[in-house]
Amino acid sequence: MAAVRGKDTKPEMLIRRYLHGQGFRYRLHDKSLPGSPDLVLPKYKTVVFVHGCFWHQHGKSCGVKSGPPSINLAFWEPKLQRNTERDQAAQNALKAQGWQVLLVWECELNRTRRGATLHRLSGAIIDAVGLDAMEFNLAA
Ligand SMILES: [Zn+2]
């Protein structure tokens, strides 16, 4: 699990490289914020989580068939359930603090969807300025 939730997963690197190229500046894995968001953009009062579809249980709208590493659901299900609860709690706490919370799912960064996803992400970050904190789920 550490390998997947780790700090430099490939989808996250894609996003970091893109946003940096667009001139955004961010902090990484800020432990002072709920859930240690993957990217924190203070200027835009925005945090970005990059979620692996399996570990964070993307669910029905997921474009990836991502199964567990071993088919032992009795073992994985409670862990995944806790991940989901932890995600939700962190997002709620961040929103309560006035942060815009953006989620990017692994499957939204596949070869065919990547360009559109990154474009929407940068647009959503910019749009955050002057708006009340709201959830902007890119998968919606
Ligand atoms: Zn997905």
Tab-separated table of C-alpha atoms and ligand atoms in Angstrom:
chain	number	residue	atom	x	y	z
A	1	MET	CA	0.000	0.000	0.000
A	2	ALA	CA	2.869	2.355	0.718
A	3	ALA	CA	4.019	2.024	-2.861
A	4	VAL	CA	0.694	3.203	-4.190
A	5	ARG	CA	-0.063	5.901	-1.670
A	6	GLY	CA	3.560	6.949	-1.820
A	7	LYS	CA	4.747	10.407	-2.606
A	8	ASP	CA	5.866	10.221	-6.215
A	9	THR	CA	3.343	8.084	-8.005
A	10	LYS	CA	3.249	8.591	-11.723
A	11	PRO	CA	-0.180	10.272	-11.987
A	12	GLU	CA	0.916	12.776	-9.386
A	13	MET	CA	4.128	13.499	-11.251
A	14	LEU	CA	2.125	14.180	-14.412
A	15	ILE	CA	0.056	16.746	-12.601
A	16	ARG	CA	3.002	18.375	-10.920
A	17	ARG	CA	4.894	18.721	-14.156
A	18	TYR	CA	1.877	20.140	-15.968
A	19	LEU	CA	0.920	22.676	-13.319
A	20	HIS	CA	4.490	23.782	-12.859
A	21	GLY	CA	4.751	24.303	-16.615
A	22	GLN	CA	1.599	26.429	-16.459
A	23	GLY	CA	3.223	28.664	-13.876
A	24	PHE	CA	1.409	27.366	-10.810
A	25	ARG	CA	3.399	27.085	-7.638
A	26	TYR	CA	2.474	24.617	-4.954
A	27	ARG	CA	3.521	22.834	-1.827
A	28	LEU	CA	3.592	19.060	-1.671
A	29	HIS	CA	2.047	16.762	0.931
A	30	ASP	CA	1.410	19.482	3.461
A	31	LYS	CA	1.081	17.575	6.721
A	32	SER	CA	-0.362	20.591	8.508
A	33	LEU	CA	-3.572	20.179	6.489
A	34	PRO	CA	-6.169	17.422	6.850
A	35	GLY	CA	-5.281	14.429	4.713
A	36	SER	CA	-1.868	15.852	3.695
A	37	PRO	CA	-3.095	16.956	0.257
A	38	ASP	CA	-0.833	15.955	-2.614
A	39	LEU	CA	-0.652	19.530	-3.882
A	40	VAL	CA	-1.478	22.732	-2.039
A	41	LEU	CA	-1.862	25.986	-3.947
A	42	PRO	CA	-2.148	28.669	-1.275
A	43	LYS	CA	-2.568	31.509	-3.757
A	44	TYR	CA	-5.735	29.850	-5.041
A	45	LYS	CA	-6.856	28.436	-1.707
A	46	THR	CA	-6.979	25.091	-3.480
A	47	VAL	CA	-5.774	21.616	-2.659
A	48	VAL	CA	-5.489	18.734	-5.100
A	49	PHE	CA	-5.684	15.064	-4.271
A	50	VAL	CA	-4.514	12.567	-6.852
A	51	HIS	CA	-6.362	9.355	-6.144
A	52	GLY	CA	-5.474	5.846	-7.213
A	53	CYS	CA	-8.734	4.328	-8.406
A	54	PHE	CA	-8.440	1.101	-6.484
A	55	TRP	CA	-7.099	2.414	-3.182
A	56	HIS	CA	-9.590	5.241	-3.031
A	57	GLN	CA	-12.506	3.259	-4.456
A	58	HIS	CA	-13.406	5.346	-7.452
A	59	GLY	CA	-16.550	3.331	-8.014
A	60	LYS	CA	-19.033	3.276	-10.859
A	61	SER	CA	-17.729	6.173	-12.925
A	62	CYS	CA	-14.248	4.715	-13.010
A	63	GLY	CA	-12.789	3.943	-16.390
A	64	VAL	CA	-10.289	1.479	-14.958
A	65	LYS	CA	-10.949	-2.055	-13.921
A	66	SER	CA	-8.625	-1.943	-10.974
A	67	GLY	CA	-8.780	-4.984	-8.801
A	68	PRO	CA	-6.982	-5.821	-5.601
A	69	PRO	CA	-3.437	-7.170	-5.805
A	70	SER	CA	-4.666	-10.417	-4.351
A	71	ILE	CA	-8.243	-11.534	-4.468
A	72	ASN	CA	-8.823	-11.563	-0.763
A	73	LEU	CA	-11.719	-9.225	-0.265
A	74	ALA	CA	-12.176	-10.045	3.384
A	75	PHE	CA	-8.711	-8.617	3.873
A	76	TRP	CA	-8.941	-5.609	1.558
A	77	GLU	CA	-12.478	-4.419	2.068
A	78	PRO	CA	-12.066	-3.001	5.586
A	79	LYS	CA	-8.865	-1.233	4.540
A	80	LEU	CA	-10.501	0.304	1.501
A	81	GLN	CA	-13.508	1.303	3.537
A	82	ARG	CA	-11.227	3.106	5.972
A	83	ASN	CA	-9.452	4.850	3.101
A	84	THR	CA	-12.770	6.131	1.803
A	85	GLU	CA	-13.861	7.342	5.220
A	86	ARG	CA	-10.523	9.020	5.803
A	87	ASP	CA	-10.714	10.721	2.394
A	88	GLN	CA	-14.180	12.034	3.100
A	89	ALA	CA	-13.273	13.308	6.550
A	90	ALA	CA	-10.190	15.097	5.223
A	91	GLN	CA	-12.141	16.697	2.396
A	92	ASN	CA	-14.876	17.878	4.728
A	93	ALA	CA	-12.340	19.362	7.122
A	94	LEU	CA	-10.534	21.157	4.307
A	95	LYS	CA	-13.756	22.606	2.947
A	96	ALA	CA	-14.693	23.757	6.422
A	97	GLN	CA	-11.391	25.661	6.455
A	98	GLY	CA	-12.306	27.346	3.174
A	99	TRP	CA	-10.223	25.287	0.795
A	100	GLN	CA	-11.409	24.291	-2.631
A	101	VAL	CA	-10.855	20.553	-2.864
A	102	LEU	CA	-10.095	19.097	-6.285
A	103	LEU	CA	-9.878	15.385	-6.929
A	104	VAL	CA	-8.097	13.884	-9.866
A	105	TRP	CA	-8.496	10.169	-10.400
A	106	GLU	CA	-5.833	7.969	-11.872
A	107	CYS	CA	-8.138	6.877	-14.713
A	108	GLU	CA	-8.641	10.510	-15.760
A	109	LEU	CA	-4.948	10.660	-16.551
A	110	ASN	CA	-4.830	7.801	-18.990
A	111	ARG	CA	-3.490	8.558	-22.434
A	112	THR	CA	-6.797	9.501	-23.989
A	113	ARG	CA	-8.199	11.613	-21.140
A	114	ARG	CA	-5.035	13.211	-19.822
A	115	GLY	CA	-5.027	16.386	-21.930
A	116	ALA	CA	-8.625	17.286	-21.155
A	117	THR	CA	-8.237	16.462	-17.468
A	118	LEU	CA	-5.176	18.647	-17.007
A	119	HIS	CA	-6.826	21.490	-18.883
A	120	ARG	CA	-9.917	21.291	-16.676
A	121	LEU	CA	-7.768	21.079	-13.583
A	122	SER	CA	-5.911	24.299	-14.292
A	123	GLY	CA	-9.202	25.997	-15.150
A	124	ALA	CA	-10.756	24.823	-11.892
A	125	ILE	CA	-7.811	26.091	-9.868
A	126	ILE	CA	-8.059	29.532	-11.404
A	127	ASP	CA	-11.829	29.600	-10.966
A	128	ALA	CA	-11.390	29.045	-7.252
A	129	VAL	CA	-10.317	32.603	-6.699
A	130	GLY	CA	-13.188	34.551	-5.280
A	131	LEU	CA	-15.473	31.562	-5.024
A	132	ASP	CA	-16.704	29.931	-1.907
A	133	ALA	CA	-15.108	26.613	-1.142
A	134	MET	CA	-16.862	23.930	-3.082
A	135	GLU	CA	-16.174	20.469	-4.195
A	136	PHE	CA	-15.206	20.284	-7.825
A	137	ASN	CA	-15.018	16.663	-8.709
A	138	LEU	CA	-13.409	16.360	-12.098
A	139	ALA	CA	-15.105	13.041	-12.596
A	140	ALA	CA	-18.576	14.547	-12.272
B	1	ZN	ZN	-11.036	5.665	-11.798
